[in-house]
mmCIF file with all atom_site columns, N, CA and C in Angstrom:
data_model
loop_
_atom_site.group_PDB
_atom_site.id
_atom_site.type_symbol
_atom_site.label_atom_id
_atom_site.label_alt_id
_atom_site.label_comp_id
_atom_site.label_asym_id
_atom_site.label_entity_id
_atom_site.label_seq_id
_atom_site.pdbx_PDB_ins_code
_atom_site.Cartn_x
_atom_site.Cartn_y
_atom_site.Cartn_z
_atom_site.occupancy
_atom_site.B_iso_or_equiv
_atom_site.pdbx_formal_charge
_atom_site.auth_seq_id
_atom_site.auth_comp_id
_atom_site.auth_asym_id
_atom_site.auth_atom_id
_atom_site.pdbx_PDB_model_num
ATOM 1   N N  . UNK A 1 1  ? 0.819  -1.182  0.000   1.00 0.00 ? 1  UNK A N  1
ATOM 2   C CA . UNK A 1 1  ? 0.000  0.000   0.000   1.00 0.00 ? 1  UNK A CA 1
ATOM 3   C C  . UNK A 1 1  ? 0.870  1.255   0.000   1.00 0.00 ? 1  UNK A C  1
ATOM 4   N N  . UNK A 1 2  ? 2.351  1.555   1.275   1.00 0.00 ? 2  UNK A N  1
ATOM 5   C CA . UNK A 1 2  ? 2.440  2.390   1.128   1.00 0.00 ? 2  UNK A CA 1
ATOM 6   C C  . UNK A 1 2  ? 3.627  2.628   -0.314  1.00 0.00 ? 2  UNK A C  1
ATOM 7   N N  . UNK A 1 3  ? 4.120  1.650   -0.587  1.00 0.00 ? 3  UNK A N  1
ATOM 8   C CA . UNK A 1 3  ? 4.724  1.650   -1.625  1.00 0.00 ? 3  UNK A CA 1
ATOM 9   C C  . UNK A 1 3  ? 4.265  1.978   -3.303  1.00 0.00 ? 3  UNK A C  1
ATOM 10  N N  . UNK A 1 4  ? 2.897  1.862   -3.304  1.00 0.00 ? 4  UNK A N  1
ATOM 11  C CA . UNK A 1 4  ? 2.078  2.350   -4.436  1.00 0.00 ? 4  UNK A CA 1
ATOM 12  C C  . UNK A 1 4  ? 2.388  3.775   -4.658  1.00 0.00 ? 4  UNK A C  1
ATOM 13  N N  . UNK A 1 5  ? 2.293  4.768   -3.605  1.00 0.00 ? 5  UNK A N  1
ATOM 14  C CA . UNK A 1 5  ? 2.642  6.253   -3.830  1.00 0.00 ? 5  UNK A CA 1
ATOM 15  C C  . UNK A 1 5  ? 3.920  6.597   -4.351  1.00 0.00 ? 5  UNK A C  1
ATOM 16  N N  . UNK A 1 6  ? 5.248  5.603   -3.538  1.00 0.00 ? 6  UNK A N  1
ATOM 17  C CA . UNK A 1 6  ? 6.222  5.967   -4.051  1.00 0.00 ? 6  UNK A CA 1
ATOM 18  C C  . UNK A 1 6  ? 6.582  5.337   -5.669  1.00 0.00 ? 6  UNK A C  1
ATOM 19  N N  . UNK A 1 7  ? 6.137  4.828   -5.881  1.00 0.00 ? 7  UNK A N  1
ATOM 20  C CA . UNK A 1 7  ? 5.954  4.095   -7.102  1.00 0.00 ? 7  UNK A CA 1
ATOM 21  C C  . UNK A 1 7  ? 5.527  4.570   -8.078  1.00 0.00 ? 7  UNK A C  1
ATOM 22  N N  . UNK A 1 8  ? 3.995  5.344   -8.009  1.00 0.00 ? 8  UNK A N  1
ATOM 23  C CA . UNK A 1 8  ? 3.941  6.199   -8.705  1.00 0.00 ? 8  UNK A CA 1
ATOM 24  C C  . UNK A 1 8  ? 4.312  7.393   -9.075  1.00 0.00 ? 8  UNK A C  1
ATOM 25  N N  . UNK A 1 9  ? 4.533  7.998   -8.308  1.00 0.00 ? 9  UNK A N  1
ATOM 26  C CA . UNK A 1 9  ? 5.594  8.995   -7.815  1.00 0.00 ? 9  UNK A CA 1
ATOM 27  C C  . UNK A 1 9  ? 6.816  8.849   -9.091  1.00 0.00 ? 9  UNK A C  1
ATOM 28  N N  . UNK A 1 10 ? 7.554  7.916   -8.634  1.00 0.00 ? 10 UNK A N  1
ATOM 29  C CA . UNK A 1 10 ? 9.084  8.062   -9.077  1.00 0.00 ? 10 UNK A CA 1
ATOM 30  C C  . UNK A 1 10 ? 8.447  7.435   -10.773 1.00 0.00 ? 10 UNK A C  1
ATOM 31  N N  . UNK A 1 11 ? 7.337  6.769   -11.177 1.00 0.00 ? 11 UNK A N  1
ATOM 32  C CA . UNK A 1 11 ? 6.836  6.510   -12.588 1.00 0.00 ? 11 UNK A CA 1
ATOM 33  C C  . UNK A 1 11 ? 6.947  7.903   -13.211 1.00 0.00 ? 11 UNK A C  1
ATOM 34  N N  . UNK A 1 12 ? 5.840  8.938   -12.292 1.00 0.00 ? 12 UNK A N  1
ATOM 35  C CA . UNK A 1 12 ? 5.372  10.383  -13.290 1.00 0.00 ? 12 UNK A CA 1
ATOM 36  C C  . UNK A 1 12 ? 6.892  11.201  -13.275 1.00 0.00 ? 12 UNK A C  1
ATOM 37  N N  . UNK A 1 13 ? 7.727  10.697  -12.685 1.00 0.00 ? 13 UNK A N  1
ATOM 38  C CA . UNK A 1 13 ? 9.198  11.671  -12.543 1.00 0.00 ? 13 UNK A CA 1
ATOM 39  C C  . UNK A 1 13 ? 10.530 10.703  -13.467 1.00 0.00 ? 13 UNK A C  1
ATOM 40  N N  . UNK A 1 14 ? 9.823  9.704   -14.038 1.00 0.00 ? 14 UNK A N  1
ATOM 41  C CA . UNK A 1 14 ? 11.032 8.858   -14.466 1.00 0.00 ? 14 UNK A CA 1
ATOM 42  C C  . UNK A 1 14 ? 12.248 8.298   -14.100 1.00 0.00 ? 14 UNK A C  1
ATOM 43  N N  . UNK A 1 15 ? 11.747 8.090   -12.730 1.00 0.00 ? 15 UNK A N  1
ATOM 44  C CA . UNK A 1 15 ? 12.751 7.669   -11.884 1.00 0.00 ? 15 UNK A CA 1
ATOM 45  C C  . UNK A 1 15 ? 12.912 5.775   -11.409 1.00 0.00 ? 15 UNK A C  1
ATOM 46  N N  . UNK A 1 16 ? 13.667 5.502   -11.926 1.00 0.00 ? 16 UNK A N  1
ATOM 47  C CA . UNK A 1 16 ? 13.459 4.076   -11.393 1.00 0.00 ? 16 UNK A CA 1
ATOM 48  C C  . UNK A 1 16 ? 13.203 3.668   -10.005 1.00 0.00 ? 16 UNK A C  1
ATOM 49  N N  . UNK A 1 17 ? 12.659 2.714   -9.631  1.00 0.00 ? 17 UNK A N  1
ATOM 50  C CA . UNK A 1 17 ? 12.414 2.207   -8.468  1.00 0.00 ? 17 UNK A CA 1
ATOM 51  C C  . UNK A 1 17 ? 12.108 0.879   -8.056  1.00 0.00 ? 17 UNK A C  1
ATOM 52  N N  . UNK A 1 18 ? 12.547 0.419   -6.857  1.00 0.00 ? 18 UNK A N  1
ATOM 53  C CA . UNK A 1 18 ? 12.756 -0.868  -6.612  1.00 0.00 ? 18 UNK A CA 1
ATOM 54  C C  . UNK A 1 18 ? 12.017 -0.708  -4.983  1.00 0.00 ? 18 UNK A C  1
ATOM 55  N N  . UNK A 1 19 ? 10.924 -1.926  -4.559  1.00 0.00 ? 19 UNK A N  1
ATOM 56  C CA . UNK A 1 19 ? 10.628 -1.660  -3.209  1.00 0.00 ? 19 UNK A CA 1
ATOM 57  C C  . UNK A 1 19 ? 10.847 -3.311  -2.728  1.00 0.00 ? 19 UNK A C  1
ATOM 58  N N  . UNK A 1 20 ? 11.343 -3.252  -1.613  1.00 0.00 ? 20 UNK A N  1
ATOM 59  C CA . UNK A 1 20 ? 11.420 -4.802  -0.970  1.00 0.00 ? 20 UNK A CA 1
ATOM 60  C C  . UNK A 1 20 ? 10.757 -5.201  0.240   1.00 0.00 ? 20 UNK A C  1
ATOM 61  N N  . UNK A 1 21 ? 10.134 -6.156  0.282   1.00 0.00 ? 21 UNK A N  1
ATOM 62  C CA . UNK A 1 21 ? 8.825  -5.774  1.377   1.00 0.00 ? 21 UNK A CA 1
ATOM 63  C C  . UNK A 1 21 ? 9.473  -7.378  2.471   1.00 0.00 ? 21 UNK A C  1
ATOM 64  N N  . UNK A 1 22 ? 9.521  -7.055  3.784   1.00 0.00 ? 22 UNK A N  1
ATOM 65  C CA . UNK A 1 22 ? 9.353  -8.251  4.561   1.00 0.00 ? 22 UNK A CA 1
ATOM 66  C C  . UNK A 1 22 ? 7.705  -8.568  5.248   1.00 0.00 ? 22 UNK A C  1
ATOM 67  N N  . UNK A 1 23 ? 7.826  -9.496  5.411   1.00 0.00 ? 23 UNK A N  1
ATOM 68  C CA . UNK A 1 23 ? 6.232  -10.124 6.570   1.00 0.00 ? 23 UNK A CA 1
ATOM 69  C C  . UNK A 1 23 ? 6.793  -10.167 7.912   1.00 0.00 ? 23 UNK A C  1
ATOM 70  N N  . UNK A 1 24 ? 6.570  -9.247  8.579   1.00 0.00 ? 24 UNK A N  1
ATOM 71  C CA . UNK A 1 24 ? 6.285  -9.194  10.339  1.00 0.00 ? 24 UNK A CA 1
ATOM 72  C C  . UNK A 1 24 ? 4.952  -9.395  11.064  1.00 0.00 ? 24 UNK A C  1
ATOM 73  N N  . UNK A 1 25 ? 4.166  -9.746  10.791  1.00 0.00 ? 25 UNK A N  1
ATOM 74  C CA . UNK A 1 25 ? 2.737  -10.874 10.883  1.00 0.00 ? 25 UNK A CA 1
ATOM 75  C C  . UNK A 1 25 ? 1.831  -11.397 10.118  1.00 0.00 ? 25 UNK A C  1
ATOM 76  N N  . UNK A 1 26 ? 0.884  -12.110 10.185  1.00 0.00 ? 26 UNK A N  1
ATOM 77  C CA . UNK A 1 26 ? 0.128  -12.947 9.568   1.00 0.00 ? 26 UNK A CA 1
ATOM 78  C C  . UNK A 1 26 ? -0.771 -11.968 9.395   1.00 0.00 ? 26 UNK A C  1
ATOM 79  N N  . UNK A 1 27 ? -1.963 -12.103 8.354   1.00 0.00 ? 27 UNK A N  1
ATOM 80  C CA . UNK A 1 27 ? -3.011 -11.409 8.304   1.00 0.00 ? 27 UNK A CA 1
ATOM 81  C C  . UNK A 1 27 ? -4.229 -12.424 9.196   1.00 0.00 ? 27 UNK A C  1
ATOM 82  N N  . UNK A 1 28 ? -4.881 -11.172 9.948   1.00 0.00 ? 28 UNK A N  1
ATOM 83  C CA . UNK A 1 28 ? -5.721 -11.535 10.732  1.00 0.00 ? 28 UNK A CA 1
ATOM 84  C C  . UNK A 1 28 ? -5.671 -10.827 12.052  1.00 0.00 ? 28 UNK A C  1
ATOM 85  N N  . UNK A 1 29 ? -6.063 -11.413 13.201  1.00 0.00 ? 29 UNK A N  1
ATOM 86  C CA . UNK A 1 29 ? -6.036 -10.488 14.583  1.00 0.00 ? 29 UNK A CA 1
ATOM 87  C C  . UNK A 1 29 ? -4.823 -9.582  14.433  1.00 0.00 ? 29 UNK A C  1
ATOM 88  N N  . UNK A 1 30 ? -5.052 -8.453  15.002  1.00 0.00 ? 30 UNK A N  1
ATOM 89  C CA . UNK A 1 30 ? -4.100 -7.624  15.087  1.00 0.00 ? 30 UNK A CA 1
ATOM 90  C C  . UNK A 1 30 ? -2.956 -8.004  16.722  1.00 0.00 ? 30 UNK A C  1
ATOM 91  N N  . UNK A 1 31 ? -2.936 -9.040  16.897  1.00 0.00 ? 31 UNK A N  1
ATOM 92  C CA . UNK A 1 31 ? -2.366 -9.423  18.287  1.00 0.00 ? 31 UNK A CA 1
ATOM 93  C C  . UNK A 1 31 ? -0.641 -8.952  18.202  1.00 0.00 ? 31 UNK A C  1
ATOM 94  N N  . UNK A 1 32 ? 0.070  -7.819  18.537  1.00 0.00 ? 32 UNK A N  1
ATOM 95  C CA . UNK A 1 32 ? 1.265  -7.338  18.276  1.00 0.00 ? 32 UNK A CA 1
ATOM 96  C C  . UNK A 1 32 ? 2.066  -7.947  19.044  1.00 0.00 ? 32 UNK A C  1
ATOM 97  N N  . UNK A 1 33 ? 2.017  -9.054  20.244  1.00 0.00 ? 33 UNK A N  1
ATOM 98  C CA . UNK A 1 33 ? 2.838  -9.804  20.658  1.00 0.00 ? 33 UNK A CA 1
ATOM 99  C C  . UNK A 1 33 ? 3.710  -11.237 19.667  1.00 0.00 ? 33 UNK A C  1
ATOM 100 N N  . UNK A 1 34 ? 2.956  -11.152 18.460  1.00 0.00 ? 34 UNK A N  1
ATOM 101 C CA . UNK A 1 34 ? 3.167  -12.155 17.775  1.00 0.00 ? 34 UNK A CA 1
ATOM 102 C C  . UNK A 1 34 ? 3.933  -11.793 16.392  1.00 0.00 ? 34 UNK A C  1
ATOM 103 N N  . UNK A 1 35 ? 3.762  -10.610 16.398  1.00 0.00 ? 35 UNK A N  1
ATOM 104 C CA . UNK A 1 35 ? 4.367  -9.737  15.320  1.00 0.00 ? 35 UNK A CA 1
ATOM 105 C C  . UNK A 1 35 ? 6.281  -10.066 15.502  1.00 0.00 ? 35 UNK A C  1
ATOM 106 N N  . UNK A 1 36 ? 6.889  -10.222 14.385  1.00 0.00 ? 36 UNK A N  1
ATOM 107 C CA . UNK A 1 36 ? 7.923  -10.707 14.369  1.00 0.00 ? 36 UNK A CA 1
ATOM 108 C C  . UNK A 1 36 ? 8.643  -9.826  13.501  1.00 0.00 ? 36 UNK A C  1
ATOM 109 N N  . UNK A 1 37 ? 8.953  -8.702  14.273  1.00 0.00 ? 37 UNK A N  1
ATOM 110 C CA . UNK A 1 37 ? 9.520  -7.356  13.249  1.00 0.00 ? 37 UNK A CA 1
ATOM 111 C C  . UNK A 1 37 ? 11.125 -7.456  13.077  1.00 0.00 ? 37 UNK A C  1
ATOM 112 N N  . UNK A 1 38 ? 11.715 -7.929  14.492  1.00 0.00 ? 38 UNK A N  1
ATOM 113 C CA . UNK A 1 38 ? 13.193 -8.116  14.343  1.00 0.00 ? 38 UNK A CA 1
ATOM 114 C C  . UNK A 1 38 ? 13.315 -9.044  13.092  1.00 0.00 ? 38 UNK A C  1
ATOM 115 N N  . UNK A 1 39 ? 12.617 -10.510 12.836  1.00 0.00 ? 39 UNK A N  1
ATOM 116 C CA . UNK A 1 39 ? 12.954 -11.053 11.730  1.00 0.00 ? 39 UNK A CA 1
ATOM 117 C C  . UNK A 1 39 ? 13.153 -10.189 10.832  1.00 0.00 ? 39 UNK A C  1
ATOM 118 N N  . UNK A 1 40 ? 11.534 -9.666  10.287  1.00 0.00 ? 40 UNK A N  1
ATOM 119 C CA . UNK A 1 40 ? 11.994 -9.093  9.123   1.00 0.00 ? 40 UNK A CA 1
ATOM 120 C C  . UNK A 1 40 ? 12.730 -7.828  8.780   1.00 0.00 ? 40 UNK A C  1
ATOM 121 N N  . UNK A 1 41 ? 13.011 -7.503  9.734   1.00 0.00 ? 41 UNK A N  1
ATOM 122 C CA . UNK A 1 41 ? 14.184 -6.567  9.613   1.00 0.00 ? 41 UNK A CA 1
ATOM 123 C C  . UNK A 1 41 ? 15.346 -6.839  8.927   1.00 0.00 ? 41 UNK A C  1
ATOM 124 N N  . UNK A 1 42 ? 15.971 -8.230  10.110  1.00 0.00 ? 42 UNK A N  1
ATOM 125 C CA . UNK A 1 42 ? 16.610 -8.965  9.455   1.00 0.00 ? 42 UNK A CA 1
ATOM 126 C C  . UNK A 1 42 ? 16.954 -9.387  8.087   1.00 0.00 ? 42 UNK A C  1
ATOM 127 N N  . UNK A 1 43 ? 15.877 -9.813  7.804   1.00 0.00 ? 43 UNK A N  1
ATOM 128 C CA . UNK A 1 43 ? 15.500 -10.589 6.013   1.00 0.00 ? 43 UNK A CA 1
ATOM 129 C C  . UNK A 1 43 ? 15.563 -9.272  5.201   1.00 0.00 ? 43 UNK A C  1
ATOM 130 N N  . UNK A 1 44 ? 15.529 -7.741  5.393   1.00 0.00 ? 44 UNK A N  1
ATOM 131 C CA . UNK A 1 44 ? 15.728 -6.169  4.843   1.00 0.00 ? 44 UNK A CA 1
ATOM 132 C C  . UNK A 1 44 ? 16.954 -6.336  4.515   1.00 0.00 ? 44 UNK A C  1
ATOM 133 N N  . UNK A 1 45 ? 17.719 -6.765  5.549   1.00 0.00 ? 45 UNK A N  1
ATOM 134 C CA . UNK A 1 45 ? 19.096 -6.238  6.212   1.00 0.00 ? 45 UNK A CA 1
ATOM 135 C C  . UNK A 1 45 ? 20.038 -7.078  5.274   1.00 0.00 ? 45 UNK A C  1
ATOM 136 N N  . UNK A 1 46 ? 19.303 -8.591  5.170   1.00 0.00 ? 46 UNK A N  1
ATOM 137 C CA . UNK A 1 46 ? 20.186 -9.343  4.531   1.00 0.00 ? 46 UNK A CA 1
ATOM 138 C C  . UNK A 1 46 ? 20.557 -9.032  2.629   1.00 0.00 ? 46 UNK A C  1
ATOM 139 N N  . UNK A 1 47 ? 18.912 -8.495  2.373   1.00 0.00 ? 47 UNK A N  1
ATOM 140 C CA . UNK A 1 47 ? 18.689 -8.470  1.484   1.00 0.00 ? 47 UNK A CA 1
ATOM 141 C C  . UNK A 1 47 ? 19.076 -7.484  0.559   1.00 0.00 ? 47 UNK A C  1
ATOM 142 N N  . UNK A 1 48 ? 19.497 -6.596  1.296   1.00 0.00 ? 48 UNK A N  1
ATOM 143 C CA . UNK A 1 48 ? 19.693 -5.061  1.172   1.00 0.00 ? 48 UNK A CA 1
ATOM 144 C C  . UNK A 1 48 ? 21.310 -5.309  0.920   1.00 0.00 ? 48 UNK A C  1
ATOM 145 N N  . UNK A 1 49 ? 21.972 -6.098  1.569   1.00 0.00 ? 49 UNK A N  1
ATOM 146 C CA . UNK A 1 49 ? 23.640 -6.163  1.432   1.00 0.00 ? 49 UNK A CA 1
ATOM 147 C C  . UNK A 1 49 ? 23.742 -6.920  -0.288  1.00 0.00 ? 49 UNK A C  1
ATOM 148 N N  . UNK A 1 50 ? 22.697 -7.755  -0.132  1.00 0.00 ? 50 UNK A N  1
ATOM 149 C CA . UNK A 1 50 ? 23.190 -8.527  -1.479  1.00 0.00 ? 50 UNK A CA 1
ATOM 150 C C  . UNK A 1 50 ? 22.491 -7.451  -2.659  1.00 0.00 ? 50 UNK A C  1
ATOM 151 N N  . UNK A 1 51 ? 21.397 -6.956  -2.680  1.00 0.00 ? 51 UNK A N  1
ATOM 152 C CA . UNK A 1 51 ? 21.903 -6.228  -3.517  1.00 0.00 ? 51 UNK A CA 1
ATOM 153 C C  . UNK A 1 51 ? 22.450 -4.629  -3.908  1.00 0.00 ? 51 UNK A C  1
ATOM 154 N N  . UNK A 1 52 ? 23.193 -4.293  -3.069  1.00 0.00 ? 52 UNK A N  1
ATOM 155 C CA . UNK A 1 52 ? 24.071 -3.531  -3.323  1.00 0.00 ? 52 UNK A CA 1
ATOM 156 C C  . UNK A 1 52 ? 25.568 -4.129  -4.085  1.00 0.00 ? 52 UNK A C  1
ATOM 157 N N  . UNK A 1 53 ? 25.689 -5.573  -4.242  1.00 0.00 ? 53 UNK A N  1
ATOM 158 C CA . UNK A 1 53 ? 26.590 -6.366  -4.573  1.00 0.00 ? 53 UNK A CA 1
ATOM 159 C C  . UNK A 1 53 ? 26.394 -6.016  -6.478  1.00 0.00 ? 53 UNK A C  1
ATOM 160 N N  . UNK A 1 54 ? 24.538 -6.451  -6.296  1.00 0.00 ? 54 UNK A N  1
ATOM 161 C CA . UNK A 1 54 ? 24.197 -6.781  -8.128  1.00 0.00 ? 54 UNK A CA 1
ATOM 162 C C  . UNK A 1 54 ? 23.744 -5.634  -8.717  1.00 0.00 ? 54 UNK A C  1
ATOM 163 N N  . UNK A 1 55 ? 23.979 -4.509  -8.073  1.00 0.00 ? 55 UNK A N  1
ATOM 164 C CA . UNK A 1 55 ? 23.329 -2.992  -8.730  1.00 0.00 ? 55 UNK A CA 1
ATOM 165 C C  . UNK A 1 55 ? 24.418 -2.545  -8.570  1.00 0.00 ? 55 UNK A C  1
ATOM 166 N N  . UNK A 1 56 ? 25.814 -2.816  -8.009  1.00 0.00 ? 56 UNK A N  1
ATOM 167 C CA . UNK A 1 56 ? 27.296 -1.765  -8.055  1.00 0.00 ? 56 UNK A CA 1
ATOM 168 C C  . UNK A 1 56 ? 28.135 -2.046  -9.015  1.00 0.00 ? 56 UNK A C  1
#
């Protein structure tokens, strides 16, 4: 969702763009004890090193 704005955004400006999304909970109850944000941070973090490897 919030990536649609920037997306369009950088489309009407001709700007390329790339968005990478992790899952830090399930859809359904909003129960935030179960929410698993350090993972996907993580899985950002990892993901983010490799590609700075294949875009340099």
């Amino acid at each position: 969702m919030e990536g649609y704005g920037v997306g369009y955004a950088a489309f009407e400006r001709g700007v390329p763009v790339l968005e990478i999304r992790a899952i830090s909970n399930m859809v359904g109850p909003r129960e935030r004890s179960t929410w698993r944000i350090k993972e996907a941070l993580d899985v950002l973090e990892a993901t983010s090193s490799i590609l700075t490897e294949v875009f340099l």
